[in-house]
Amino acid sequence: MIFVHLSDLHIGKRVNEFSMIEDQKYILTRIINVIDDVKAEGVIIAGDVYDKPVPSAEAVELFDDFLYRLSKRNLKVFVISGNHDSPERIAFASRLIEKSGIYMSPVYSGAVTPVTLTDEFGELDVYMLPFIKPAHVRRYYPDVEIKTYTEAVKVAIDNMNVDTAKRNLIITHQFVTGSERCESEELSVGGTDNVDGAVFDAFDYVALGHIHGPQNCGSERIRYCGTPLKYSFSEANHKKSVTVVEFLEKGNLKIDTIPLTPLRDMREIKGAYDEIMSKDFYEGTTYREDYMHITLTDEEDVYDAIGRLRTVYKNLMKLDYDNKRTRGAAVYDAVADVDSKSPFELFKDFYEIQNSQPMSQEQEEFVRNLFESVWEGQE
């Protein structure tokens, strides 16, 4: 039985004020192509379907279209809610659409009933555990001490009464200890949301969502598939993919990844303005279409840099400078010199410390004339 493991679609997300809807529509079609190519019998979406608990109409329409296309392929689809989703909205009409082979995780109620599938190797139980916090589980098990996320997930799993003689798959959305995070994920203070991977020992495969970089967690059977798109420049070097899991007989898994190529990539480049704007630099690349983070190394700020750069790099998302000024971290104490130096000399000292370089002769002349005109007006 072959499953395609997806997670963290974040439909409706905006990155640096750029809507990702067009990119998401494109990548969902590529995912449909992969599902067809590998002849998948099941699709897993391990949480964070949307980027917000109350998604936009545009986002809902896109996910609705994706589910409709999947429903036409005579396969099973399992969707759970993540920390970005509203569990109630994900669960809406779930009992009705199960007739189409699409299973939406209900709001956690203290019990998780598996969906049982059958193939030539026997039964496979699929457990859907949406994103939970300790408070969610304590509500149903008030007599059990539940302080940590590990304890919460363990109690939830212990009460599933998993039959370990069968093949078992769990779909959940948590942070497993030791996983590598990036900037586009929500972080908790002090790692309080960590879940020990040992709580999943009863399962043959753990389809995880929440972490945006594809990775195994101590074993290939505990895996984050990662996002299908890059959602921050901390992910610029990620290789996005979908994970394909084939269940054979008990204890025998085959796991593969299929690369995903986005409509627009996310890239970071660095250099002087004139260099980056030269045709020799960008011709023959996809830079002009990609989402860009540009770092200029010019010592002087370039006038209207973003506007001018966007005449070439139309999807410029972020602009920084890396020069003496930005690398300087000195603090100027004017109190010590205020009685011994003129206002012009104080400003000159402040400028040098703030920008890690002295004013040019032209700048000095401008500032000197400015101070003189201000003082003349007060006489």
Short mmCIF file of C-alpha atoms in Angstrom, two decimals:
data_model
loop_
_atom_site.label_atom_id
_atom_site.label_comp_id
_atom_site.label_asym_id
_atom_site.label_seq_id
_atom_site.Cartn_x
_atom_site.Cartn_y
_atom_site.Cartn_z
CA MET A 1 0.00 0.00 0.00
CA ILE A 2 1.58 3.26 -1.17
CA PHE A 3 1.03 6.59 0.61
CA VAL A 4 2.17 10.09 -0.32
CA HIS A 5 3.07 11.97 2.87
CA LEU A 6 2.46 15.75 2.82
CA SER A 7 2.25 18.40 5.53
CA ASP A 8 2.35 22.12 6.23
CA LEU A 9 0.70 23.34 3.05
CA HIS A 10 0.03 26.70 4.79
CA ILE A 11 -2.48 27.62 2.11
CA GLY A 12 -3.11 31.36 2.08
CA LYS A 13 0.30 32.24 3.52
CA ARG A 14 1.95 35.57 2.80
CA VAL A 15 5.74 35.81 2.88
CA ASN A 16 7.17 39.31 3.31
CA GLU A 17 3.74 40.61 2.18
CA PHE A 18 3.81 38.50 -1.02
CA SER A 19 0.80 36.21 -1.49
CA MET A 20 1.84 32.59 -2.13
CA ILE A 21 -1.52 31.47 -3.55
CA GLU A 22 -0.31 31.27 -7.16
CA ASP A 23 2.77 29.29 -6.09
CA GLN A 24 0.61 26.99 -3.94
CA LYS A 25 -1.82 26.34 -6.77
CA TYR A 26 1.10 25.42 -9.01
CA ILE A 27 2.78 23.08 -6.48
CA LEU A 28 -0.49 21.29 -5.61
CA THR A 29 -0.85 20.40 -9.28
CA ARG A 30 2.73 19.06 -9.28
CA ILE A 31 1.83 16.99 -6.21
CA ILE A 32 -1.20 15.56 -8.04
CA ASN A 33 1.19 14.55 -10.82
CA VAL A 34 3.44 12.74 -8.31
CA ILE A 35 0.43 10.95 -6.79
CA ASP A 36 -0.52 9.71 -10.26
CA ASP A 37 3.06 8.73 -11.17
CA VAL A 38 3.65 6.59 -8.05
CA LYS A 39 0.12 5.14 -8.21
CA ALA A 40 -0.56 6.14 -4.60
CA GLU A 41 -3.42 4.47 -2.78
CA GLY A 42 -3.41 6.99 0.08
CA VAL A 43 -2.52 10.61 0.75
CA ILE A 44 -1.52 11.97 4.18
CA ILE A 45 -1.74 15.67 5.05
CA ALA A 46 -0.17 15.99 8.50
CA GLY A 47 -1.52 19.36 9.64
CA ASP A 48 -1.21 23.08 8.96
CA VAL A 49 -3.47 22.87 5.95
CA TYR A 50 -4.01 26.61 6.23
CA ASP A 51 -1.77 29.37 7.52
CA LYS A 52 -4.46 30.86 9.76
CA PRO A 53 -7.26 29.47 11.92
CA VAL A 54 -9.70 31.57 9.86
CA PRO A 55 -8.42 31.18 6.29
CA SER A 56 -9.33 33.45 3.41
CA ALA A 57 -12.01 32.45 0.91
CA GLU A 58 -9.24 32.13 -1.69
CA ALA A 59 -7.36 29.63 0.50
CA VAL A 60 -10.48 27.56 1.22
CA GLU A 61 -11.34 27.42 -2.49
CA LEU A 62 -7.83 26.20 -3.36
CA PHE A 63 -7.87 23.41 -0.77
CA ASP A 64 -11.43 22.46 -1.76
CA ASP A 65 -10.29 22.09 -5.36
CA PHE A 66 -7.29 19.97 -4.27
CA LEU A 67 -9.52 17.60 -2.26
CA TYR A 68 -11.99 17.36 -5.14
CA ARG A 69 -9.23 16.34 -7.53
CA LEU A 70 -7.97 13.73 -5.05
CA SER A 71 -11.51 12.36 -4.57
CA LYS A 72 -11.67 11.56 -8.29
CA ARG A 73 -8.69 9.21 -8.00
CA ASN A 74 -10.25 6.45 -5.90
CA LEU A 75 -7.77 6.70 -3.05
CA LYS A 76 -7.89 7.39 0.69
CA VAL A 77 -7.04 10.86 1.99
CA PHE A 78 -6.23 11.57 5.66
CA VAL A 79 -6.13 15.17 6.88
CA ILE A 80 -5.39 16.34 10.43
CA SER A 81 -5.34 19.82 11.91
CA GLY A 82 -2.06 21.49 12.91
CA ASN A 83 -1.25 24.34 15.26
CA HIS A 84 -2.11 26.90 12.55
CA ASP A 85 -5.50 25.35 11.83
CA SER A 86 -8.85 25.57 13.53
CA PRO A 87 -9.60 21.93 14.47
CA GLU A 88 -13.33 22.67 14.30
CA ARG A 89 -13.06 23.99 10.74
CA ILE A 90 -10.94 21.04 9.60
CA ALA A 91 -13.48 18.64 11.17
CA PHE A 92 -16.52 20.32 9.58
CA ALA A 93 -18.69 17.86 7.56
CA SER A 94 -16.11 15.11 8.08
CA ARG A 95 -18.72 12.35 8.47
CA LEU A 96 -20.33 13.36 5.19
CA ILE A 97 -17.18 13.47 3.08
CA GLU A 98 -15.87 10.14 4.41
CA LYS A 99 -18.09 8.60 1.72
CA SER A 100 -15.62 10.06 -0.80
CA GLY A 101 -12.68 8.38 0.93
CA ILE A 102 -11.55 11.61 2.60
CA TYR A 103 -11.03 11.45 6.37
CA MET A 104 -10.75 14.73 8.27
CA SER A 105 -9.52 14.51 11.88
CA PRO A 106 -12.21 15.28 14.44
CA VAL A 107 -11.54 17.67 17.31
CA TYR A 108 -9.59 15.70 19.94
CA SER A 109 -12.07 14.18 22.39
CA GLY A 110 -9.89 11.84 24.42
CA ALA A 111 -10.34 8.91 22.05
CA VAL A 112 -8.88 8.20 18.60
CA THR A 113 -10.55 5.49 16.54
CA PRO A 114 -8.42 4.13 13.69
CA VAL A 115 -9.44 3.79 10.07
CA THR A 116 -8.67 0.22 9.01
CA LEU A 117 -7.45 -0.44 5.48
CA THR A 118 -6.77 -3.85 3.92
CA ASP A 119 -4.36 -5.08 1.26
CA GLU A 120 -2.63 -8.36 0.37
CA PHE A 121 -0.52 -8.13 3.55
CA GLY A 122 -3.50 -7.78 5.88
CA GLU A 123 -4.90 -4.89 7.88
CA LEU A 124 -3.33 -1.45 8.34
CA ASP A 125 -4.72 0.79 11.10
CA VAL A 126 -4.43 4.53 10.48
CA TYR A 127 -4.60 6.76 13.58
CA MET A 128 -5.20 10.51 13.19
CA LEU A 129 -3.95 12.59 16.13
CA PRO A 130 -4.31 16.34 15.50
CA PHE A 131 -2.08 18.91 17.18
CA ILE A 132 -2.62 18.70 20.93
CA LYS A 133 -1.35 20.49 24.00
CA PRO A 134 -1.20 19.12 27.57
CA ALA A 135 -4.37 21.08 28.46
CA HIS A 136 -6.31 19.33 25.67
CA VAL A 137 -5.52 15.89 27.08
CA ARG A 138 -5.88 16.81 30.81
CA ARG A 139 -9.48 17.72 30.09
CA TYR A 140 -10.29 14.07 29.37
CA TYR A 141 -7.87 12.45 31.82
CA PRO A 142 -8.02 14.66 34.94
CA ASP A 143 -6.68 11.90 37.20
CA VAL A 144 -3.43 11.53 35.23
CA GLU A 145 -0.49 13.90 35.75
CA ILE A 146 0.08 15.62 32.41
CA LYS A 147 2.51 18.53 32.48
CA THR A 148 4.60 18.12 29.34
CA TYR A 149 3.86 17.59 25.65
CA THR A 150 5.53 14.16 25.87
CA GLU A 151 3.18 13.16 28.67
CA ALA A 152 0.18 14.47 26.74
CA VAL A 153 1.00 12.55 23.56
CA LYS A 154 1.88 9.41 25.56
CA VAL A 155 -1.46 9.44 27.38
CA ALA A 156 -3.31 9.99 24.10
CA ILE A 157 -1.49 7.05 22.48
CA ASP A 158 -1.81 4.75 25.52
CA ASN A 159 -5.57 5.18 25.29
CA MET A 160 -5.66 4.19 21.62
CA ASN A 161 -5.08 0.54 22.62
CA VAL A 162 -2.89 -0.04 19.55
CA ASP A 163 -2.67 -3.65 18.39
CA THR A 164 1.06 -4.00 17.75
CA ALA A 165 0.56 -7.31 15.93
CA LYS A 166 -0.96 -5.30 13.08
CA ARG A 167 0.65 -2.65 10.89
CA ASN A 168 0.01 0.79 12.39
CA LEU A 169 0.36 4.29 10.99
CA ILE A 170 -0.07 7.46 13.05
CA ILE A 171 -0.46 10.92 11.57
CA THR A 172 0.31 13.72 14.01
CA HIS A 173 1.56 17.28 14.24
CA GLN A 174 4.14 17.84 16.99
CA PHE A 175 7.77 18.80 17.52
CA VAL A 176 9.83 15.66 18.10
CA THR A 177 12.96 16.29 20.19
CA GLY A 178 16.10 16.73 18.11
CA SER A 179 14.40 17.96 14.94
CA GLU A 180 15.97 20.90 13.10
CA ARG A 181 13.83 24.02 12.99
CA CYS A 182 13.87 27.14 10.82
CA GLU A 183 12.58 30.72 11.04
CA SER A 184 9.20 30.12 9.40
CA GLU A 185 7.98 27.84 12.21
CA GLU A 186 6.39 28.92 15.48
CA LEU A 187 8.89 28.43 18.29
CA SER A 188 8.11 27.80 21.94
CA VAL A 189 10.14 29.26 24.78
CA GLY A 190 12.75 26.81 26.07
CA GLY A 191 11.60 23.95 23.85
CA THR A 192 8.60 23.24 26.08
CA ASP A 193 6.71 21.66 23.17
CA ASN A 194 9.26 18.84 22.69
CA VAL A 195 7.89 15.31 22.34
CA ASP A 196 10.17 12.31 22.91
CA GLY A 197 10.14 10.04 19.86
CA ALA A 198 9.95 6.97 22.13
CA VAL A 199 6.21 7.56 22.62
CA PHE A 200 5.68 6.35 19.04
CA ASP A 201 7.21 2.88 19.51
CA ALA A 202 3.89 1.13 18.74
CA PHE A 203 3.78 2.47 15.18
CA ASP A 204 5.35 1.19 12.00
CA TYR A 205 5.38 4.70 10.50
CA VAL A 206 4.90 8.13 12.10
CA ALA A 207 3.82 10.74 9.52
CA LEU A 208 4.77 14.03 11.12
CA GLY A 209 3.89 17.61 10.36
CA HIS A 210 5.08 20.89 11.92
CA ILE A 211 8.77 21.08 10.92
CA HIS A 212 9.42 22.64 7.51
CA GLY A 213 12.67 20.86 6.63
CA PRO A 214 12.33 17.22 5.47
CA GLN A 215 14.09 14.92 7.95
CA ASN A 216 14.01 11.66 9.87
CA CYS A 217 13.85 11.68 13.66
CA GLY A 218 16.26 8.99 14.80
CA SER A 219 14.70 6.49 12.42
CA GLU A 220 13.28 6.61 8.91
CA ARG A 221 9.96 5.37 10.30
CA ILE A 222 9.55 8.69 12.21
CA ARG A 223 9.62 11.36 9.55
CA TYR A 224 8.82 14.97 8.70
CA CYS A 225 8.14 15.34 4.98
CA GLY A 226 8.60 19.14 5.19
CA THR A 227 6.72 21.87 3.38
CA PRO A 228 6.17 21.62 -0.38
CA LEU A 229 7.32 25.25 -0.73
CA LYS A 230 9.92 27.47 0.91
CA TYR A 231 8.29 29.90 3.34
CA SER A 232 11.32 31.85 4.62
CA PHE A 233 14.86 32.60 3.50
CA SER A 234 16.09 30.28 6.26
CA GLU A 235 14.77 27.55 3.94
CA ALA A 236 16.61 28.84 0.85
CA ASN A 237 18.91 25.81 0.77
CA HIS A 238 16.20 23.23 1.47
CA LYS A 239 15.44 20.64 -1.20
CA LYS A 240 11.66 20.37 -1.14
CA SER A 241 10.01 17.03 -1.88
CA VAL A 242 7.14 14.71 -1.09
CA THR A 243 7.73 11.51 0.86
CA VAL A 244 6.44 8.25 -0.60
CA VAL A 245 5.88 5.41 1.90
CA GLU A 246 5.14 1.86 0.81
CA PHE A 247 3.79 -0.54 3.44
CA LEU A 248 4.65 -4.16 2.75
CA GLU A 249 4.42 -6.94 5.34
CA LYS A 250 4.72 -6.05 9.04
CA GLY A 251 8.14 -4.50 9.71
CA ASN A 252 8.91 -3.83 6.05
CA LEU A 253 8.72 -0.25 4.76
CA LYS A 254 10.03 1.34 1.61
CA ILE A 255 10.53 5.11 1.81
CA ASP A 256 11.45 7.40 -1.08
CA THR A 257 11.37 11.13 -1.81
CA ILE A 258 10.25 12.82 -5.03
CA PRO A 259 11.72 16.32 -5.62
CA LEU A 260 9.38 19.27 -6.12
CA THR A 261 10.31 22.17 -8.38
CA PRO A 262 8.46 25.42 -7.49
CA LEU A 263 7.04 28.03 -9.81
CA ARG A 264 9.51 30.48 -8.24
CA ASP A 265 12.47 29.58 -6.05
CA MET A 266 13.62 31.52 -3.00
CA ARG A 267 17.21 32.79 -3.27
CA GLU A 268 19.73 34.98 -1.45
CA ILE A 269 22.44 36.98 -3.25
CA LYS A 270 25.03 39.46 -2.02
CA GLY A 271 27.19 42.06 -3.72
CA ALA A 272 27.60 45.68 -4.77
CA TYR A 273 24.64 47.38 -6.45
CA ASP A 274 26.39 47.87 -9.81
CA GLU A 275 27.49 44.23 -9.86
CA ILE A 276 24.04 42.83 -9.05
CA MET A 277 22.37 45.08 -11.63
CA SER A 278 24.72 44.09 -14.47
CA LYS A 279 23.38 41.75 -17.16
CA ASP A 280 26.44 39.54 -16.77
CA PHE A 281 25.26 38.78 -13.22
CA TYR A 282 21.64 37.79 -13.79
CA GLU A 283 21.36 36.73 -17.44
CA GLY A 284 21.03 32.98 -17.84
CA THR A 285 19.58 32.61 -14.32
CA THR A 286 16.03 32.51 -12.96
CA TYR A 287 16.81 35.37 -10.57
CA ARG A 288 14.49 37.81 -12.32
CA GLU A 289 11.47 35.61 -11.50
CA ASP A 290 12.55 34.12 -8.17
CA TYR A 291 11.79 35.48 -4.71
CA MET A 292 14.94 37.35 -3.72
CA HIS A 293 16.74 38.46 -0.59
CA ILE A 294 19.47 40.86 -1.70
CA THR A 295 22.26 42.11 0.54
CA LEU A 296 24.10 45.15 -0.81
CA THR A 297 27.73 45.67 0.19
CA ASP A 298 27.96 49.33 -0.93
CA GLU A 299 29.29 51.63 1.80
CA GLU A 300 26.84 54.37 0.80
CA ASP A 301 23.10 53.66 0.77
CA VAL A 302 21.76 53.44 -2.78
CA TYR A 303 18.95 55.92 -3.47
CA ASP A 304 15.57 54.15 -3.94
CA ALA A 305 17.41 50.81 -3.91
CA ILE A 306 14.30 48.64 -3.65
CA GLY A 307 12.50 50.43 -6.47
CA ARG A 308 15.53 50.32 -8.74
CA LEU A 309 16.38 46.69 -7.95
CA ARG A 310 12.79 45.64 -8.67
CA THR A 311 13.13 46.86 -12.27
CA VAL A 312 15.27 43.71 -12.68
CA TYR A 313 14.31 41.52 -9.71
CA LYS A 314 10.54 42.02 -9.69
CA ASN A 315 9.98 39.60 -6.80
CA LEU A 316 12.51 41.19 -4.45
CA MET A 317 11.19 40.41 -0.97
CA LYS A 318 13.92 41.66 1.32
CA LEU A 319 16.83 44.11 1.13
CA ASP A 320 19.72 44.45 3.59
CA TYR A 321 23.10 46.14 3.70
CA ASP A 322 26.36 44.59 4.85
CA ASN A 323 29.00 47.29 5.22
CA LYS A 324 31.04 49.11 7.84
CA ARG A 325 27.97 50.97 9.06
CA THR A 326 25.81 47.89 9.59
CA ARG A 327 28.63 45.92 11.16
CA GLY A 328 29.47 48.69 13.62
CA ALA A 329 27.97 48.36 17.07
CA ALA A 330 29.60 51.21 18.97
CA VAL A 331 27.62 53.50 21.29
CA TYR A 332 28.45 57.20 21.39
CA ASP A 333 28.49 58.98 24.75
CA ALA A 334 28.09 62.66 23.91
CA VAL A 335 27.90 63.77 27.54
CA ALA A 336 31.68 63.59 28.02
CA ASP A 337 32.35 65.92 25.05
CA VAL A 338 29.38 68.23 25.10
CA ASP A 339 31.24 71.06 26.86
CA SER A 340 34.47 70.82 24.88
CA LYS A 341 33.23 70.37 21.29
CA SER A 342 31.03 72.34 18.93
CA PRO A 343 27.72 70.92 17.69
CA PHE A 344 29.33 70.26 14.30
CA GLU A 345 32.20 68.31 15.91
CA LEU A 346 29.77 66.29 18.02
CA PHE A 347 27.70 65.42 14.97
CA LYS A 348 30.84 64.51 13.03
CA ASP A 349 31.95 62.12 15.80
CA PHE A 350 28.47 60.60 16.04
CA TYR A 351 28.30 60.04 12.28
CA GLU A 352 31.64 58.22 12.26
CA ILE A 353 30.64 55.89 15.10
CA GLN A 354 27.19 55.26 13.65
CA ASN A 355 28.47 54.50 10.15
CA SER A 356 31.90 53.04 10.97
CA GLN A 357 33.52 55.58 8.64
CA PRO A 358 34.13 59.35 8.60
CA MET A 359 32.05 61.82 6.64
CA SER A 360 33.28 62.73 3.20
CA GLN A 361 34.49 66.26 2.47
CA GLU A 362 31.23 66.97 0.64
CA GLN A 363 29.17 65.73 3.60
CA GLU A 364 31.21 67.81 6.06
CA GLU A 365 30.67 70.94 3.98
CA PHE A 366 26.92 70.30 3.76
CA VAL A 367 26.52 69.70 7.50
CA ARG A 368 28.72 72.68 8.42
CA ASN A 369 26.61 75.00 6.24
CA LEU A 370 23.44 73.50 7.72
CA PHE A 371 24.58 74.17 11.29
CA GLU A 372 25.62 77.70 10.39
CA SER A 373 22.24 78.48 8.84
CA VAL A 374 20.41 77.09 11.90
CA TRP A 375 22.54 79.13 14.31
CA GLU A 376 22.13 82.28 12.21
CA GLY A 377 18.36 81.88 12.41
CA GLN A 378 18.54 81.83 16.25
CA GLU A 379 20.62 84.97 16.61
#
